[in-house]
Structures are given as C-alpha cells and as structure tokens.
Short mmCIF file of C-alpha atoms and ligand atoms in Angstrom, two decimals:
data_model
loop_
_atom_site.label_atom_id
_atom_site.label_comp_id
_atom_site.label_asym_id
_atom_site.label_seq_id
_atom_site.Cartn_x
_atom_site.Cartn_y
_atom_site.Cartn_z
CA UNK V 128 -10.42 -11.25 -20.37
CA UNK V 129 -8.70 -7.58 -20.80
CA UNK V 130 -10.35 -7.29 -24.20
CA UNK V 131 -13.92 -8.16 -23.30
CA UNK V 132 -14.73 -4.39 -21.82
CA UNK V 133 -17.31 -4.30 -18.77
CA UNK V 134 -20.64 -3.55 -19.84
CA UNK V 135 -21.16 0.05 -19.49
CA UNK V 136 -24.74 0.24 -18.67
CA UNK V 137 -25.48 -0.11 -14.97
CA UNK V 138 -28.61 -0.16 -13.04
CA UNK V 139 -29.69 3.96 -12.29
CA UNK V 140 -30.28 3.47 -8.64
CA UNK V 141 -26.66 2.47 -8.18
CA UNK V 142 -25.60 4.21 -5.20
CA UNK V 143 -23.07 7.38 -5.22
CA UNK V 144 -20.58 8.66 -3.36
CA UNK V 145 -20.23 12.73 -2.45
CA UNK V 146 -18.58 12.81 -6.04
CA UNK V 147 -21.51 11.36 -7.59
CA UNK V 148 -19.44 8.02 -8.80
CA UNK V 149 -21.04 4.64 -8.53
CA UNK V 150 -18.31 1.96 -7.37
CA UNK V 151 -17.98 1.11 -11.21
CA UNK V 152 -16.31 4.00 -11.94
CA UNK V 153 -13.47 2.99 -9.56
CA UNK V 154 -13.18 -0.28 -11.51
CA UNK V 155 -10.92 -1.83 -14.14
CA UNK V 156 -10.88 -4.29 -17.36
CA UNK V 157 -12.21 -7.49 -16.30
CA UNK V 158 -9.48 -9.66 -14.10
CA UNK V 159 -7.37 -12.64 -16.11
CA UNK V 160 -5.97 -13.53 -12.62
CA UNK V 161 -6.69 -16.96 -11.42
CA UNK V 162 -10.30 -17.58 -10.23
CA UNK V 163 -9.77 -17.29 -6.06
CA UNK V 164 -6.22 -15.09 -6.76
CA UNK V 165 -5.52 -12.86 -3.41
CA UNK V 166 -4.86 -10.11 -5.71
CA UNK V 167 -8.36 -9.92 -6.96
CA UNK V 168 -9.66 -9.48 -3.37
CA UNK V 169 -7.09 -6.67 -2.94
CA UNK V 170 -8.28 -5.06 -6.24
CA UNK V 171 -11.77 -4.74 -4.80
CA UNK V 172 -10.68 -3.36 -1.58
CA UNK V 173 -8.81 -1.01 -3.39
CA UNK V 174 -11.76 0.26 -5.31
CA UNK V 175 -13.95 -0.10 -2.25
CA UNK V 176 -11.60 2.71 -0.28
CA UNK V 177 -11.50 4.98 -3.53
CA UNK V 178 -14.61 4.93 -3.36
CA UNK V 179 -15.38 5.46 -0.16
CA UNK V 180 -12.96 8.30 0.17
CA UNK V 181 -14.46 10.19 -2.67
CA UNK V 182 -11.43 10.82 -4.55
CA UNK V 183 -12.18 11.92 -7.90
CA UNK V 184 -10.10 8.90 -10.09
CA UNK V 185 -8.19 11.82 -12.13
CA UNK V 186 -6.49 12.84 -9.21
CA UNK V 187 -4.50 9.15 -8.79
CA UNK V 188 -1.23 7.51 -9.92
CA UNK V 189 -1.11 4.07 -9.84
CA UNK V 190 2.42 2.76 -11.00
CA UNK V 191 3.59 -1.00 -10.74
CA UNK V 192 6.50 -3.04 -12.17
CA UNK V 193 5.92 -6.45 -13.26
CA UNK V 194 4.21 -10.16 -12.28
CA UNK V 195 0.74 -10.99 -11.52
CA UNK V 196 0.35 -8.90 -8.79
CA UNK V 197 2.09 -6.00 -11.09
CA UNK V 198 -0.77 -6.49 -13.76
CA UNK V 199 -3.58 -5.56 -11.06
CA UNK V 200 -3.32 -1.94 -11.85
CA UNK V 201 -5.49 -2.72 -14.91
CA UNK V 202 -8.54 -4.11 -13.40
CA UNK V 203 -8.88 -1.11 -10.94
CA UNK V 204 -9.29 2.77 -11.03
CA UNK V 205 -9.51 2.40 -15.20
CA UNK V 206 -9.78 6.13 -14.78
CA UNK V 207 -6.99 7.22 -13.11
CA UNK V 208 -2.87 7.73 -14.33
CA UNK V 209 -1.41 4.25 -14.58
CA UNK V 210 2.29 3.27 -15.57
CA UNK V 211 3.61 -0.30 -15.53
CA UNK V 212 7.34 -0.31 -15.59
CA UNK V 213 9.95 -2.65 -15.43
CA UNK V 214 10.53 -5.56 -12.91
CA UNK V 215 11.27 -4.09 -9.73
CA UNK V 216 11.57 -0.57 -10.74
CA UNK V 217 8.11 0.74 -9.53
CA UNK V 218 9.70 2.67 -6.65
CA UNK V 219 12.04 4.75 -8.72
CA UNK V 220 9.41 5.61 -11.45
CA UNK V 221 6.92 6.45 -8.61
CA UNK V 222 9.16 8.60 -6.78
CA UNK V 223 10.14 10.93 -10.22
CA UNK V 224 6.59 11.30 -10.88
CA UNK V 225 5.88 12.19 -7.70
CA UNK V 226 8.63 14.78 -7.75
CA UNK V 227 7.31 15.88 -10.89
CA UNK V 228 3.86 16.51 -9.49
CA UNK V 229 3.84 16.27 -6.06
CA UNK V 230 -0.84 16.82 -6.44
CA UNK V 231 -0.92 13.45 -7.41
CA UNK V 232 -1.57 10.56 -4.67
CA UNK V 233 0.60 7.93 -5.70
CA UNK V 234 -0.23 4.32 -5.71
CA UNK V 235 2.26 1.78 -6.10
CA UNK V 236 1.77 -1.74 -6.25
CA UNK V 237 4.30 -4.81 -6.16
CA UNK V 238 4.92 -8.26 -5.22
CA UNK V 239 7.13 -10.23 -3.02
CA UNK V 240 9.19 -11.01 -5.90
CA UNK V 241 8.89 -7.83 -7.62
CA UNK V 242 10.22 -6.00 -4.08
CA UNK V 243 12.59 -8.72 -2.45
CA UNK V 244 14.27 -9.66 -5.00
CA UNK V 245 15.02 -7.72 -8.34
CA UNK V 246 13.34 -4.46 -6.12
CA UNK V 247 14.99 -4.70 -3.23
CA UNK V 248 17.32 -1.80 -3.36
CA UNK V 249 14.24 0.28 -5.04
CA UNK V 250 12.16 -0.23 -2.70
CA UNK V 251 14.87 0.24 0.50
CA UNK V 252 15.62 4.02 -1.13
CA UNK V 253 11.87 4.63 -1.52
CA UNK V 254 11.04 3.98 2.42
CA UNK V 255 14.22 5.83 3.25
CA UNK V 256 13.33 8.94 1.08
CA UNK V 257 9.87 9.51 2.79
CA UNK V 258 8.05 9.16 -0.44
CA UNK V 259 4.67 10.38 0.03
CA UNK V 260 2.48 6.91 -1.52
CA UNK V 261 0.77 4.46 -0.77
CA UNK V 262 3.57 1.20 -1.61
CA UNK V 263 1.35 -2.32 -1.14
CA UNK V 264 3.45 -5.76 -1.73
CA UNK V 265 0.69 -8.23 -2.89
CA UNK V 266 2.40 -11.09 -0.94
CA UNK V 267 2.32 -14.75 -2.05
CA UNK V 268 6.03 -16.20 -1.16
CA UNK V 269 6.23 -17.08 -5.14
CA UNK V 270 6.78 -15.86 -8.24
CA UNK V 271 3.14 -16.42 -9.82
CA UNK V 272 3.44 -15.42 -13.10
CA UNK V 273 6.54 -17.35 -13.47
CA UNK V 274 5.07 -20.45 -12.46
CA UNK V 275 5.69 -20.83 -8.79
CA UNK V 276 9.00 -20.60 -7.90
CA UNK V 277 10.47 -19.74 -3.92
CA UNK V 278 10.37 -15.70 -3.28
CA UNK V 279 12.70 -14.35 -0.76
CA UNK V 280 9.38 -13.67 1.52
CA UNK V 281 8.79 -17.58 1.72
CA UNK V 282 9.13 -18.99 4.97
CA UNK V 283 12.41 -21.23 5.94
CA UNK V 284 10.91 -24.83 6.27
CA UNK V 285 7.86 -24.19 4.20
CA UNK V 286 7.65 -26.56 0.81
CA UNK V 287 6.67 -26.04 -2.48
CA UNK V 288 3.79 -27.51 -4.64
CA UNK V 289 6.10 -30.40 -5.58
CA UNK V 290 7.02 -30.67 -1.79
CA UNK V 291 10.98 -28.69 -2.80
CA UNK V 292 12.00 -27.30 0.94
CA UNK V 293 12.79 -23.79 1.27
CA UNK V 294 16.31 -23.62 2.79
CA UNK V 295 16.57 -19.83 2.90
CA UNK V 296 15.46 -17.36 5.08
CA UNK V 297 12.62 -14.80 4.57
CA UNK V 298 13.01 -11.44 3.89
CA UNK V 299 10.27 -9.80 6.10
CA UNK V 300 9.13 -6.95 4.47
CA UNK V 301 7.26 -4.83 7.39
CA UNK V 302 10.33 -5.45 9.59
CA UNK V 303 12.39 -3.72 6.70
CA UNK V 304 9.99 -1.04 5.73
CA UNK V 305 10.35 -0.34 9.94
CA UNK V 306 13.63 -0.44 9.92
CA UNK V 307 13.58 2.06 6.61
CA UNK V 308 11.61 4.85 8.43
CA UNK V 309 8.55 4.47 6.90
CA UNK V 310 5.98 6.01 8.77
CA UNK V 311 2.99 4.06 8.49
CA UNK V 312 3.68 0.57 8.19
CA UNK V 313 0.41 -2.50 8.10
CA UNK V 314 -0.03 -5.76 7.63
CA UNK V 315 -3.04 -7.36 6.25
CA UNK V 316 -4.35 -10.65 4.45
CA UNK V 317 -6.77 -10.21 1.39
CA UNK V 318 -9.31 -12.60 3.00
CA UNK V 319 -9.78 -9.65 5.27
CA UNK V 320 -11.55 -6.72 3.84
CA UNK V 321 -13.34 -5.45 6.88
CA UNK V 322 -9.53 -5.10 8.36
CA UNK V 323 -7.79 -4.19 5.00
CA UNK V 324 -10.49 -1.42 3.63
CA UNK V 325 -9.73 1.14 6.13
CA UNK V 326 -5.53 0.24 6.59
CA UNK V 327 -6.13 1.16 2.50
CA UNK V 328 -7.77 4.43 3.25
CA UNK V 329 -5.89 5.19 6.17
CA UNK V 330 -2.78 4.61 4.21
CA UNK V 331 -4.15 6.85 1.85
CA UNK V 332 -4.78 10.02 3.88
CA UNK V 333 -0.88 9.71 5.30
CA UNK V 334 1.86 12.08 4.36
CA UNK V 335 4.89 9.97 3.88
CA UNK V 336 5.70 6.45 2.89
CA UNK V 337 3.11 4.41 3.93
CA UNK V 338 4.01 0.84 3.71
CA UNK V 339 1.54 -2.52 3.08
CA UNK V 340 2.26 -5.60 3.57
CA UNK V 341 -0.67 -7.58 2.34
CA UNK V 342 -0.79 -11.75 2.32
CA UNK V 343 -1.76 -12.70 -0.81
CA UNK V 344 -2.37 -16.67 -1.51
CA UNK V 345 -1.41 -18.35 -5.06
CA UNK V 346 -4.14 -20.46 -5.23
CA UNK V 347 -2.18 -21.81 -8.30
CA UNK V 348 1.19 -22.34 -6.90
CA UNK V 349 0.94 -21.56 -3.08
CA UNK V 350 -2.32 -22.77 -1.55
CA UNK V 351 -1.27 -26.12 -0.28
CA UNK V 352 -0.51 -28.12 3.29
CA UNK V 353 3.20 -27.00 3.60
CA UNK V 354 2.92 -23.33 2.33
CA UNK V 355 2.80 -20.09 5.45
CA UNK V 356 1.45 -18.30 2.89
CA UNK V 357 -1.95 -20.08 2.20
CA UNK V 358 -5.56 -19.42 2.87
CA UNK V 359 -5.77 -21.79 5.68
CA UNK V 360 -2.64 -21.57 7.55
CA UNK V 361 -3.25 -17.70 7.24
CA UNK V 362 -6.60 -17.98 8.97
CA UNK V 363 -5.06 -20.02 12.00
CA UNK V 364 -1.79 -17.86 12.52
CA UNK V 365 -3.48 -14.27 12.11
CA UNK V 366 -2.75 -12.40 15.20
CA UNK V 367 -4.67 -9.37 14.81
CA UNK V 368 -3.29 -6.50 16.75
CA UNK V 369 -6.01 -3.75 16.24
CA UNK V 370 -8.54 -2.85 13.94
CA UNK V 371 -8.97 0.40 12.53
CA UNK V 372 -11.90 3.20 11.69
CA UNK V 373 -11.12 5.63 9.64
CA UNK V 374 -12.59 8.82 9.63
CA UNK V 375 -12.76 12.13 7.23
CA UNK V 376 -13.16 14.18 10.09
CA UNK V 377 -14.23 14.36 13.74
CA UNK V 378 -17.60 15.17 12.83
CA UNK V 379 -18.13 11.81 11.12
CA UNK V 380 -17.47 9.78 14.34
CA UNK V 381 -20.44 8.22 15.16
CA UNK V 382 -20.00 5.20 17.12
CA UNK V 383 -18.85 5.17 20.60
CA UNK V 384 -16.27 2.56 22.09
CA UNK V 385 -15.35 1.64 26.24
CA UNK V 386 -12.01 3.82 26.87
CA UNK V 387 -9.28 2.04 27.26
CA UNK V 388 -9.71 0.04 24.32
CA UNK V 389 -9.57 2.92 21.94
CA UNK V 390 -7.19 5.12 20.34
CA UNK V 391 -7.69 7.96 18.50
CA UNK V 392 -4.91 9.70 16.46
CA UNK V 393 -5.17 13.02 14.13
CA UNK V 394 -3.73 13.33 10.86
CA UNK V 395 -2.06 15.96 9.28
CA UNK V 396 -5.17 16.69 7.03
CA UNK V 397 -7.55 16.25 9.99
CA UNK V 398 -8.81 13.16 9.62
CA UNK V 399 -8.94 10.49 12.45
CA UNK V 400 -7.77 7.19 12.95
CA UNK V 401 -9.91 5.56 15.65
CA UNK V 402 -7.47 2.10 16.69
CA UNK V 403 -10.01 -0.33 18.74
CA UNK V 404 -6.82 -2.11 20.30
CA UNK V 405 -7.16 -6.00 20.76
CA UNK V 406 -3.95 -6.07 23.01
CA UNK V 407 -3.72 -3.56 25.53
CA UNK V 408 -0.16 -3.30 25.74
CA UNK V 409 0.46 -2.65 21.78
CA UNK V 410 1.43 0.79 20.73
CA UNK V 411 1.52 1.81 17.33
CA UNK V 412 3.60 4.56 18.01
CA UNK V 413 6.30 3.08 19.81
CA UNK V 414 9.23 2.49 17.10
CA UNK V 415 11.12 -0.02 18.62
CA UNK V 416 8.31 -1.83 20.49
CA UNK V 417 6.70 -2.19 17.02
CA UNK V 418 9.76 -4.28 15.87
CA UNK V 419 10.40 -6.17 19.03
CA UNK V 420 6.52 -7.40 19.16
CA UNK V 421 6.96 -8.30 15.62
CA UNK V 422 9.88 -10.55 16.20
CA UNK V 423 8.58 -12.04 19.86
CA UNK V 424 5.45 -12.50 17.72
CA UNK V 425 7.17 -14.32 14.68
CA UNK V 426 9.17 -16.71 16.56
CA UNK V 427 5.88 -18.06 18.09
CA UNK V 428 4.50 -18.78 15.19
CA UNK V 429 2.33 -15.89 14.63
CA UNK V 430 1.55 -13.68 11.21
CA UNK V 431 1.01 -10.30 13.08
CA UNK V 432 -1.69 -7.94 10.81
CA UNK V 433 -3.43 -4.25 11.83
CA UNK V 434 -1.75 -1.07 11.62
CA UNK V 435 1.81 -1.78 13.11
CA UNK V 436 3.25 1.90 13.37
CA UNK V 437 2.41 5.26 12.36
CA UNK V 438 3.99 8.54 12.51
CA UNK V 439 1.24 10.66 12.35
CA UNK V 440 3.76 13.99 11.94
CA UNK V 441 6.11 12.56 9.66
CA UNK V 442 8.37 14.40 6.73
CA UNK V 443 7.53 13.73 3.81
CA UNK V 444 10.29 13.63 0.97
CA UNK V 445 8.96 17.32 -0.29
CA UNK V 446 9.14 19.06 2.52
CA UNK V 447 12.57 17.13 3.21
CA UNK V 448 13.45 19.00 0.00
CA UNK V 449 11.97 21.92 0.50
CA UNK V 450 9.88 22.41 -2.89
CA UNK V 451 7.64 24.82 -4.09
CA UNK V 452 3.90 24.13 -3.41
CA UNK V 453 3.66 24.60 -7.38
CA UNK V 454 4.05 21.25 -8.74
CA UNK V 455 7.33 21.15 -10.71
CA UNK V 456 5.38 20.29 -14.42
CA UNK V 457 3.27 23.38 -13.99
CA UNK V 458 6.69 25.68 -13.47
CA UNK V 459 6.63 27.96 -16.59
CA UNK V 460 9.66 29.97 -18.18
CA UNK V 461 9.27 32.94 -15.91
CA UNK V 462 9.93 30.56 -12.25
CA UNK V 463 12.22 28.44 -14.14
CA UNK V 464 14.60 31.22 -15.60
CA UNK V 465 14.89 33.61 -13.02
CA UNK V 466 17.77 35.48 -15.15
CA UNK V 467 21.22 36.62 -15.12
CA UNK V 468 20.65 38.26 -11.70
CA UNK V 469 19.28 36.03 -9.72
CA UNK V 470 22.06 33.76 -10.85
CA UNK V 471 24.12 35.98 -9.12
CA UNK V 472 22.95 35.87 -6.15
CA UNK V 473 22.72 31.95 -6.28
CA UNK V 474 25.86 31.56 -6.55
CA UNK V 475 27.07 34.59 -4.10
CA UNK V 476 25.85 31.92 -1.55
CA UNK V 477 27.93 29.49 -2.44
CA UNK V 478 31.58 31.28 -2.48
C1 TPP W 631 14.29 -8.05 -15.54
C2 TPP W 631 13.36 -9.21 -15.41
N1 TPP W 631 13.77 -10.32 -14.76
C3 TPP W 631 12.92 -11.38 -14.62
C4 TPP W 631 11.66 -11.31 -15.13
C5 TPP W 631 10.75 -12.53 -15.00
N2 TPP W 631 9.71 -12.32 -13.99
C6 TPP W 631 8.51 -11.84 -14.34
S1 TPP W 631 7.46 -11.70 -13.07
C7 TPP W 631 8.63 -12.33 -12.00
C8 TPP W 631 8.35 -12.55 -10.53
C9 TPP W 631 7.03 -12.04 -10.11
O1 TPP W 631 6.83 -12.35 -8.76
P1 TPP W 631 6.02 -11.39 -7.82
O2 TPP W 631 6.53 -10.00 -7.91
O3 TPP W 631 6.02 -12.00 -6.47
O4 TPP W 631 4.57 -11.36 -8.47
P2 TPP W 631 3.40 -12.43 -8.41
O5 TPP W 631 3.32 -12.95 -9.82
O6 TPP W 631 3.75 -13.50 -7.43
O7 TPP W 631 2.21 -11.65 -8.01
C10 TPP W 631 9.82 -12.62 -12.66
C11 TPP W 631 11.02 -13.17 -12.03
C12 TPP W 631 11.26 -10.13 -15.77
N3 TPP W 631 10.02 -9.97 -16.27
N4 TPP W 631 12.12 -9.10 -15.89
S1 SF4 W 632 -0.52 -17.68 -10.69
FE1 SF4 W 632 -0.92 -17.28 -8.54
S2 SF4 W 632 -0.52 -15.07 -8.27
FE2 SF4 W 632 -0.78 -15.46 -10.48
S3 SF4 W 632 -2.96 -15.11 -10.90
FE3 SF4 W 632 -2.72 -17.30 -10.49
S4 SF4 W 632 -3.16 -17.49 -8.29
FE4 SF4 W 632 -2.72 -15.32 -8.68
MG1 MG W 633 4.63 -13.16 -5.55
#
C-alpha cells in the first residue's frame, strides 16, 4: 500500500554503488499493482539500471500520464523529479521540461493505452522532435486500470478474458517509433531482466529519443489462452535478436567474445554498447532492414525483442534548436534582456 512507507532501516553491509547508494535508495512506495503485474518487474529493472549506472536520483525526471502502468513512477526512484499528468499527455509535458532544463535525463513512462490511443499524436511529435528521454510503453494490449478492455496494441484474432474477439488491427508501436526517427528503438518483455537491464541503461546513455517497447502481461485481465500478450505465449514467440552489454567505458570491458558474433558501437559520451548478435545477418543500424525484419518477422508469428536500431550520432531536439548549453531556468535577467541594442540587431536580420 502507498501509505505504508518502506522501512527505512536496512542492513549496513548493503552493498553501494560509486555514489555510495544502496539499491534502496533507487526505490519507491511499496507497489499496489497486482501481485505478478509486468509493471512491477519493469519497476525493478528500472531501479536495477539506476543503480547500476550510478546516477545520483536528483539528477532524474520521471514524468507519466495515467493507468496502471502510469502509476509506476511512484514505486521507483522516490528520490528523483516525478510529474504524473494527464492521460496521454506525458510526451508533451516531458518535452517542455526538458526544454526548460535540458541537465535533466528524462524518463517517461506510458502504456499501450496511454500511447495508442488518447497519446497517439503526443507521442508521434515526441519521436519526430528528437526528444532526448528515455519513452518506455509498459505493454499489456488492455486498458488495466480500467478493467480490461481491447488497446489498439492487441493483436487482430486474439480474445479477451470473456473470450470477445479483437476485430481490429494493432498499432505496433516499435514499427511507428521507426518510422518516427527515433534513434534507438528496443523491444523487450518484463520476464526478461538479464535482456531488459542493459536496453534500460543503454537507453539511458543515448542522446535522442530512445524508444521502449516493453511486453507487459495483465495477469488480471490479459494472462489467458487466447491473449499474444501473456506470459506464456510471450515465452514461446520471443525471437531474440541480440543481447546487449553495456559499458561506461572501454576500460570496463572485461569479457571477451568470438568475432563475428560481436558488435561494438561508441556512444556519444563514450560509453560502449557491446551487441552479442544471435542472427548474423541483423543490423541494428540498417534503417530500413530494421523495419523489413520486423514485418517478415511478425507475419511468422514472431514477437521480435533486443535492441532493434540505434543511431549512435543522432540530433537531438537541442542541438536541432540550437540552445544555449545554460539550461533555459537558470537564464537570469542579464542573458534574457539583452537590451534595446541588441534588439536592433535582431531584428536588422530579419528585414
Ligand atoms: C481523458 C481521460 N480519458 C479516459 C480516462 C480513463 N482511463 C484511465 S486509464 C485508461 C487506460 C489505461 O491503459 P494503459 O495506458 O494501457 O495502462 P495500463 O493500465 O494497461 O497499464 C483509461 C482509458 C482517463 N483517465 N482520462
Ligand atoms: S490490472 Fe493488470 S495492469 Fe493493472 S495492476 Fe493489475 S495486472 Fe497490472
Ligand atoms: Mg495497457
């Protein structure tokens, strides 16, 4: 329950990260989610790549809009920003804060309904924009907090709890984000955390909109024979394309994979993505590839998951802009009002 506070003693061998913060003070309220909820799985891989990435929580956003995937904000990073805004308005809010104060990293996190539906539009300008974020979709084909009802991510074919067919077809949110430009674009399942910890931190570390598609099941609404978004028919139709390491920097890498079967890739802030590829012929970098694989790959059946694209030397929507380094909310009188003269000038340029 949200009122029941954690206890805030903790054993004082706990381990620490470079920071000095135990994994508890990456952590939230305690969960009212349903016991076995997806979202609770992502919530702890969340904290696990804060964490891990020894981020102080003071320097993170997290903004969401609403549903039960909308309310997760609350039982992780309790010390960082948070703002939970209206249905399907996440993007928007995220992207003024962020042009507010660009020092922030920005987490925002959604749901299939909150995104495909009511969102849609939000979250299409958001991708387009090159928002630098982190933008998950916690992704259970229903509306959970709403009691169950058909998202526009649910599968043509597949049946509700009450056995209702789903006549429409599904908004696929990775092809979209692709489509979008987004420049890093994943999809996971929350069953996986050895997969989904390091798409998280590698997500993280990019500069631009980096898009996550993560399968989510409702064990309340969305769990049963029937469903494409369950536990089990998630476990039979993941087609993992890669799995990834993340690493700070090149001195970190410690383990040593068969070439061929690896790919390493730089990031603007010098850290490195180390892809061990499953299928040989799969590359991440390829644009249009990406999409076609996706579809080929969806027709047969399959849920595709691993880092999809990424473009390591993307723009992000600053320097698209062309802001000052100074985030705007520090600005004081003297950059703000330049005076009469420089007014001048200004608008010399424009005649
Ligand atoms: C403007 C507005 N319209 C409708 C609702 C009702 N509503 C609340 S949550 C929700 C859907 C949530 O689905 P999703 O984003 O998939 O989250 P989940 O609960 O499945 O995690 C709806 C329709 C609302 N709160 N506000
Ligand atoms: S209703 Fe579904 S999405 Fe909501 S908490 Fe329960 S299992 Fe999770
Ligand atoms: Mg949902």
């Amino acid at each position: 329950m949200t009122y029941l506070a954690k206890p805030k003693l903790h054993h004082p061998d706990l381990p620490r990260n470079k920071l000095g913060f135990t994994h508890r003070d990456y952590e939230g309220t305690v969960s009212t989610l349903c016991a076995g909820c997806g979202h609770d799985s992502i919530s702890g891989a969340i904290i696990q790549a804060f964490y891990e990435l020894d981020i102080a929580p003071h320097r993170v956003a997290k903004l969401s809009g609403i549903g039960c995937s909308s309310k997760t904000p609350t039982y992780f990073l309790g010390n960082s920003h948070g703002f939970n805004s209206v249905h399907g308005r996440m993007p928007s809010v995220l992207t003024g804060a962020n042009l507010a104060n660009r020092d922030l990293i920005y987490l925002g996190v959604s749901g299939d309904g909150d995104s495909a539906s009511i969102g849609l539009g939000q979250f299409a300008h958001s991708m387009r924009r090159g928002v630098n974020m982190v933008y998950i979709v916690e992704n259970n084909g229903v509306y959970g907090l709403t009691k169950g009802q058909f998202s526009a991510t649910a599968d043509k074919g597949s049946k509700s709890k009450r056995g209702a067919v789903n006549n429409d077809e599904p908004i696929d949110m990775v092809m979209l984000a692709l489509q979008l430009g987004a420049s890093f674009v994943a999809r996971s399942f929350s069953g996986d955390k050895a997969q989904l910890v390091p798409l998280i931190k590698a997500a993280v570390q990019h500069r631009g909109a980096a898009f996550l598609d993560i399968i989510s099941p409702c064990v309340a609404f969305n769990n049963h024979a029937g469903s494409t978004k369950s536990y089990d028919f998630v476990r039979e139709h993941n087609e993992a394309l890669n799995f990834l390491d993340f690493m700070p920097s090149r001195s970190e890498i410690t383990t040593d994979y068969a070439p061929g079967s690896v790919q390493e890739v730089m990031q603007h802030d010098g850290s490195i993505l180390r892809l061990r590829k499953l299928h040989d012929d799969y590359d991440p970098s390829d644009h249009i590839g990406a999409m076609n694989h996706l579809q080929q790959r969806q027709a047969a059946g399959e849920i595709v998951t691993g880092l999809l694209y990424l473009h390591s030397d993307a723009v992000d929507m600053h320097t698209a802009l062309n802001t000052v380094d100074t985030p705007l909310n520090q600005l004081g009188e003297k950059e703000l009002v330049p005076g009469s003269a420089a007014l001048d000038r200004f608008n010399a340029t424009l005649r």
